[in-house]
């Protein structure tokens, strides 16, 4: 018995050109020849901002992107209304975010970073007015589901092992042409990696548990560049900032629980790290994160020692003796604290 596809119907596919050039015209309607579509393309080409945004200078790109947007809106309309009957009041909530995307110079976003291989006792802990740690909703989980293919040497199942996310809400992105936007939102370097990595350093210090992140998610606020059925229109970028052994089946292991007290301590430490200006602290935090995601144990130990050296030394004179004394002092303080 052959496998049977049971996923949602992609109604946008009805508007795509035929895959095979010799496919009979009776098989698919020639959507690009419809008068309403021709008028829409002419309007988009004549509008300076929309024309530039959709790449009118590249032959065929504007028509292709307009067709895609129309298909996405149609697909979302049918999936959300469960109807093929046109109703303007149901169309507007779908169309208006696309219009905002095409016309606004600056777009508001939230950044979500799912936290791997940890559970959390509390639903949400605030770090500051624009940053928190909170549980991911079912809608976000569905939208962030990775494609089941292997790329860049990682197993996409690692991405699914998260219940909560580190969230940054007060961000904007300059709205450039659509192709440029794909590159910007798809590049990890476009994200506030230092703030994200500082959070994970604090979480590692407080809990001592292995963790990391495999996705950077952009949640559009009030706009949408595309749709997929009734899913939240997330922008997804895959990264590999976690221990390599996670790929050996961390989703089958017992997942540690982070208590509410530990979550609050992590939030407090993140705030303290944000106030620190000393370069050696930044070096130590960076080395801590690097040591946690190394494939080789010796390399991880070397990173940890470099981090300790940055924290405990203030000159090159008698460095070994000085670091040994200060580490011993820290060990005594930690025992007394316990």
Short mmCIF file of N, CA, C and O in Angstrom, two decimals, residues 172-250:
data_model
loop_
_atom_site.label_atom_id
_atom_site.label_comp_id
_atom_site.label_asym_id
_atom_site.label_seq_id
_atom_site.Cartn_x
_atom_site.Cartn_y
_atom_site.Cartn_z
N UNK A 172 12.88 46.63 15.51
CA UNK A 172 12.37 46.99 14.19
C UNK A 172 13.40 46.57 13.14
O UNK A 172 14.57 46.36 13.44
N UNK A 173 12.93 46.45 11.90
CA UNK A 173 13.82 46.13 10.79
C UNK A 173 13.48 47.06 9.63
O UNK A 173 12.31 47.35 9.37
N UNK A 174 14.51 47.58 8.99
CA UNK A 174 14.30 48.44 7.83
C UNK A 174 13.70 47.63 6.70
O UNK A 174 14.19 46.55 6.36
N UNK A 175 12.63 48.14 6.12
CA UNK A 175 11.91 47.42 5.08
C UNK A 175 12.53 47.73 3.71
O UNK A 175 12.28 48.79 3.13
N UNK A 176 13.33 46.81 3.21
CA UNK A 176 13.97 46.99 1.91
C UNK A 176 13.25 46.14 0.87
O UNK A 176 12.17 45.61 1.13
N UNK A 177 13.83 46.00 -0.32
CA UNK A 177 13.18 45.18 -1.33
C UNK A 177 13.09 43.74 -0.84
O UNK A 177 13.84 43.31 0.03
N UNK A 178 12.16 42.99 -1.42
CA UNK A 178 11.82 41.68 -0.87
C UNK A 178 12.99 40.71 -0.89
O UNK A 178 13.21 39.96 0.08
N UNK A 179 13.77 40.71 -1.94
CA UNK A 179 14.91 39.79 -2.01
C UNK A 179 15.91 40.13 -0.91
O UNK A 179 16.45 39.24 -0.24
N UNK A 180 16.15 41.44 -0.69
CA UNK A 180 17.06 41.86 0.37
C UNK A 180 16.52 41.45 1.73
O UNK A 180 17.27 41.03 2.62
N UNK A 181 15.21 41.55 1.93
CA UNK A 181 14.59 41.16 3.20
C UNK A 181 14.80 39.68 3.47
O UNK A 181 15.04 39.26 4.61
N UNK A 182 14.73 38.85 2.44
CA UNK A 182 14.98 37.42 2.62
C UNK A 182 16.39 37.20 3.14
O UNK A 182 16.61 36.38 4.04
N UNK A 183 17.35 37.93 2.60
CA UNK A 183 18.74 37.78 3.02
C UNK A 183 18.94 38.29 4.46
O UNK A 183 19.63 37.66 5.26
N UNK A 184 18.35 39.44 4.77
CA UNK A 184 18.52 40.02 6.10
C UNK A 184 17.94 39.12 7.18
O UNK A 184 18.60 38.79 8.17
N UNK A 185 16.68 38.71 7.00
CA UNK A 185 16.02 37.90 8.03
C UNK A 185 16.53 36.47 8.05
O UNK A 185 16.32 35.75 9.03
N UNK A 186 17.21 36.06 6.99
CA UNK A 186 17.76 34.71 6.95
C UNK A 186 19.21 34.62 7.40
O UNK A 186 19.78 33.53 7.43
N UNK A 187 19.80 35.76 7.78
CA UNK A 187 21.20 35.78 8.19
C UNK A 187 21.32 35.93 9.69
O UNK A 187 20.85 36.92 10.26
N UNK A 188 21.96 34.98 10.39
CA UNK A 188 22.11 35.10 11.84
C UNK A 188 22.81 36.39 12.26
O UNK A 188 22.54 36.92 13.35
N UNK A 189 23.69 36.92 11.42
CA UNK A 189 24.43 38.13 11.77
C UNK A 189 23.51 39.34 11.89
O UNK A 189 23.91 40.38 12.45
N UNK A 190 22.29 39.25 11.38
CA UNK A 190 21.34 40.36 11.49
C UNK A 190 20.68 40.44 12.86
O UNK A 190 20.01 41.42 13.17
N UNK A 191 20.87 39.41 13.69
CA UNK A 191 20.19 39.31 14.97
C UNK A 191 21.09 39.80 16.11
O UNK A 191 22.32 39.81 15.98
N UNK A 192 20.49 40.19 17.25
CA UNK A 192 21.30 40.66 18.39
C UNK A 192 21.94 39.50 19.12
O UNK A 192 21.57 39.13 20.25
N UNK A 193 22.95 38.90 18.49
CA UNK A 193 23.54 37.66 19.00
C UNK A 193 24.21 37.85 20.36
O UNK A 193 24.21 36.92 21.18
N UNK A 194 24.78 39.02 20.61
CA UNK A 194 25.44 39.22 21.91
C UNK A 194 24.43 39.14 23.04
O UNK A 194 24.67 38.49 24.07
N UNK A 195 23.27 39.78 22.89
CA UNK A 195 22.23 39.72 23.92
C UNK A 195 21.71 38.29 24.08
O UNK A 195 21.46 37.82 25.20
N UNK A 196 21.53 37.62 22.97
CA UNK A 196 21.04 36.24 23.02
C UNK A 196 22.06 35.33 23.72
O UNK A 196 21.70 34.55 24.61
N UNK A 197 23.33 35.46 23.34
CA UNK A 197 24.36 34.61 23.94
C UNK A 197 24.58 34.94 25.41
O UNK A 197 24.90 34.05 26.21
N UNK A 198 24.42 36.21 25.80
CA UNK A 198 24.52 36.57 27.21
C UNK A 198 23.42 35.89 28.03
O UNK A 198 23.65 35.45 29.16
N UNK A 199 22.23 35.81 27.45
CA UNK A 199 21.14 35.10 28.15
C UNK A 199 21.50 33.63 28.35
O UNK A 199 21.32 33.08 29.45
N UNK A 200 22.00 32.98 27.31
CA UNK A 200 22.32 31.56 27.43
C UNK A 200 23.50 31.33 28.37
O UNK A 200 23.56 30.31 29.07
N UNK A 201 24.44 32.28 28.42
CA UNK A 201 25.53 32.17 29.40
C UNK A 201 24.97 32.23 30.81
O UNK A 201 25.35 31.43 31.68
N UNK A 202 24.04 33.17 31.06
CA UNK A 202 23.42 33.27 32.39
C UNK A 202 22.66 32.01 32.74
O UNK A 202 22.72 31.51 33.87
N UNK A 203 21.93 31.46 31.78
CA UNK A 203 21.16 30.23 32.02
C UNK A 203 22.08 29.06 32.34
O UNK A 203 21.79 28.26 33.25
N UNK A 204 23.21 28.98 31.66
CA UNK A 204 24.17 27.90 31.93
C UNK A 204 24.80 28.08 33.31
O UNK A 204 25.03 27.10 34.02
N UNK A 205 25.13 29.32 33.68
CA UNK A 205 25.75 29.58 34.98
C UNK A 205 24.80 29.21 36.12
O UNK A 205 25.20 28.57 37.10
N UNK A 206 23.54 29.59 36.00
CA UNK A 206 22.57 29.36 37.09
C UNK A 206 22.18 27.90 37.19
O UNK A 206 22.11 27.33 38.29
N UNK A 207 21.91 27.24 36.08
CA UNK A 207 21.36 25.88 36.13
C UNK A 207 22.43 24.80 36.02
O UNK A 207 22.25 23.69 36.54
N UNK A 208 23.51 25.07 35.31
CA UNK A 208 24.52 24.05 35.07
C UNK A 208 24.11 23.01 34.05
O UNK A 208 24.84 22.04 33.81
N UNK A 209 22.93 23.18 33.40
CA UNK A 209 22.44 22.18 32.44
C UNK A 209 22.93 22.50 31.03
O UNK A 209 23.00 23.66 30.64
N UNK A 210 23.21 21.47 30.24
CA UNK A 210 23.52 21.69 28.82
C UNK A 210 22.29 22.24 28.09
O UNK A 210 21.17 21.76 28.30
N UNK A 211 22.49 23.22 27.27
CA UNK A 211 21.39 23.80 26.49
C UNK A 211 21.98 24.56 25.32
O UNK A 211 23.18 24.50 25.05
N UNK A 212 21.15 25.27 24.59
CA UNK A 212 21.59 26.04 23.44
C UNK A 212 20.39 26.41 22.60
O UNK A 212 19.24 26.33 23.06
N UNK A 213 20.64 26.80 21.36
CA UNK A 213 19.53 27.15 20.47
C UNK A 213 19.85 26.76 19.04
O UNK A 213 21.01 26.70 18.64
N UNK A 214 18.80 26.44 18.28
CA UNK A 214 18.96 25.97 16.91
C UNK A 214 18.13 26.79 15.93
O UNK A 214 18.18 26.55 14.72
N UNK A 215 17.35 27.74 16.44
CA UNK A 215 16.51 28.58 15.59
C UNK A 215 16.54 30.02 16.07
O UNK A 215 16.64 30.30 17.28
N UNK A 216 16.44 30.94 15.13
CA UNK A 216 16.16 32.35 15.39
C UNK A 216 14.86 32.66 14.65
O UNK A 216 14.78 32.50 13.43
N UNK A 217 13.84 33.05 15.40
CA UNK A 217 12.52 33.28 14.81
C UNK A 217 12.17 34.76 14.85
O UNK A 217 12.38 35.43 15.87
N UNK A 218 11.64 35.25 13.76
CA UNK A 218 11.11 36.61 13.70
C UNK A 218 9.58 36.53 13.63
O UNK A 218 9.04 35.90 12.71
N UNK A 219 8.93 37.15 14.60
CA UNK A 219 7.48 37.22 14.61
C UNK A 219 7.07 38.60 14.12
O UNK A 219 7.29 39.60 14.81
N UNK A 220 6.50 38.73 12.92
CA UNK A 220 6.06 40.04 12.43
C UNK A 220 4.94 40.60 13.30
O UNK A 220 4.02 39.88 13.69
N UNK A 221 5.02 41.87 13.61
CA UNK A 221 3.99 42.54 14.42
C UNK A 221 3.22 43.52 13.54
O UNK A 221 3.71 44.60 13.21
N UNK A 222 2.03 43.09 13.10
CA UNK A 222 1.18 43.95 12.28
C UNK A 222 1.45 43.88 10.79
O UNK A 222 0.89 44.66 10.04
N UNK A 223 2.28 42.96 10.35
CA UNK A 223 2.58 42.84 8.92
C UNK A 223 2.85 41.39 8.57
O UNK A 223 3.06 40.56 9.44
N UNK A 224 2.84 41.08 7.28
CA UNK A 224 3.14 39.73 6.81
C UNK A 224 3.69 39.82 5.40
O UNK A 224 3.13 40.51 4.54
N UNK A 225 4.80 39.13 5.16
CA UNK A 225 5.38 39.10 3.81
C UNK A 225 4.89 37.90 3.02
O UNK A 225 4.99 37.86 1.80
N UNK A 226 4.37 36.90 3.72
CA UNK A 226 3.83 35.72 3.06
C UNK A 226 2.96 34.96 4.06
O UNK A 226 2.94 35.27 5.25
N UNK A 227 2.25 33.98 3.57
CA UNK A 227 1.41 33.14 4.42
C UNK A 227 1.59 31.68 4.02
O UNK A 227 1.93 31.37 2.88
N UNK A 228 1.33 30.81 4.98
CA UNK A 228 1.26 29.38 4.71
C UNK A 228 0.04 28.84 5.44
O UNK A 228 0.07 28.61 6.65
N UNK A 229 -1.06 28.68 4.71
CA UNK A 229 -2.29 28.22 5.33
C UNK A 229 -2.70 29.15 6.46
O UNK A 229 -2.68 30.38 6.33
N UNK A 230 -3.05 28.55 7.61
CA UNK A 230 -3.47 29.36 8.76
C UNK A 230 -2.37 29.47 9.81
O UNK A 230 -2.62 29.83 10.96
N UNK A 231 -1.11 29.18 9.42
CA UNK A 231 0.00 29.25 10.36
C UNK A 231 0.41 30.69 10.64
O UNK A 231 0.23 31.58 9.80
N UNK A 232 0.98 30.91 11.83
CA UNK A 232 1.56 32.21 12.16
C UNK A 232 2.67 32.50 11.15
O UNK A 232 3.52 31.63 10.90
N UNK A 233 2.71 33.69 10.54
CA UNK A 233 3.71 33.96 9.49
C UNK A 233 5.10 34.26 10.05
O UNK A 233 5.60 35.39 10.00
N UNK A 234 5.73 33.25 10.61
CA UNK A 234 7.08 33.39 11.17
C UNK A 234 8.15 33.42 10.08
O UNK A 234 8.00 32.78 9.04
N UNK A 235 9.24 34.13 10.36
CA UNK A 235 10.45 34.02 9.56
C UNK A 235 11.43 33.16 10.36
O UNK A 235 11.69 33.44 11.53
N UNK A 236 11.99 32.11 9.74
CA UNK A 236 12.81 31.14 10.48
C UNK A 236 14.24 31.10 9.93
O UNK A 236 14.43 31.08 8.72
N UNK A 237 15.19 31.07 10.86
CA UNK A 237 16.59 30.91 10.49
C UNK A 237 17.20 29.81 11.36
O UNK A 237 17.05 29.84 12.58
N UNK A 238 17.84 28.84 10.74
CA UNK A 238 18.47 27.74 11.47
C UNK A 238 19.91 28.09 11.81
O UNK A 238 20.64 28.65 10.99
N UNK A 239 20.32 27.75 13.03
CA UNK A 239 21.69 27.94 13.49
C UNK A 239 22.12 26.67 14.24
O UNK A 239 21.31 25.79 14.49
N UNK A 240 23.39 26.63 14.64
CA UNK A 240 23.88 25.45 15.35
C UNK A 240 24.65 25.92 16.58
O UNK A 240 25.87 25.86 16.64
N UNK A 241 23.94 26.39 17.59
CA UNK A 241 24.54 26.90 18.82
C UNK A 241 24.13 26.00 19.98
O UNK A 241 23.42 26.42 20.90
N UNK A 242 24.52 24.75 19.93
CA UNK A 242 24.17 23.77 20.96
C UNK A 242 25.23 22.68 20.97
O UNK A 242 25.99 22.53 19.99
N UNK A 243 25.31 21.89 22.04
CA UNK A 243 26.29 20.80 22.09
C UNK A 243 26.05 19.81 20.95
O UNK A 243 24.91 19.36 20.74
N UNK A 244 27.08 19.43 20.21
CA UNK A 244 26.90 18.53 19.07
C UNK A 244 26.25 17.20 19.44
O UNK A 244 25.55 16.60 18.62
N UNK A 245 26.46 16.72 20.68
CA UNK A 245 25.87 15.43 21.05
C UNK A 245 24.36 15.47 21.16
O UNK A 245 23.71 14.42 21.23
N UNK A 246 23.76 16.66 21.14
CA UNK A 246 22.29 16.75 21.08
C UNK A 246 21.75 15.99 19.87
O UNK A 246 20.65 15.46 19.89
N UNK A 247 22.53 15.97 18.77
CA UNK A 247 22.07 15.34 17.54
C UNK A 247 22.04 13.82 17.62
O UNK A 247 21.51 13.15 16.72
N UNK A 248 22.57 13.27 18.70
CA UNK A 248 22.57 11.82 18.86
C UNK A 248 21.28 11.30 19.51
O UNK A 248 21.18 10.11 19.83
N UNK A 249 20.33 12.18 19.73
CA UNK A 249 19.04 11.75 20.25
C UNK A 249 18.65 12.40 21.55
O UNK A 249 18.02 11.75 22.41
N UNK A 250 18.96 13.70 21.72
CA UNK A 250 18.62 14.37 22.98
C UNK A 250 17.10 14.38 23.22
O UNK A 250 16.65 14.46 24.37
#
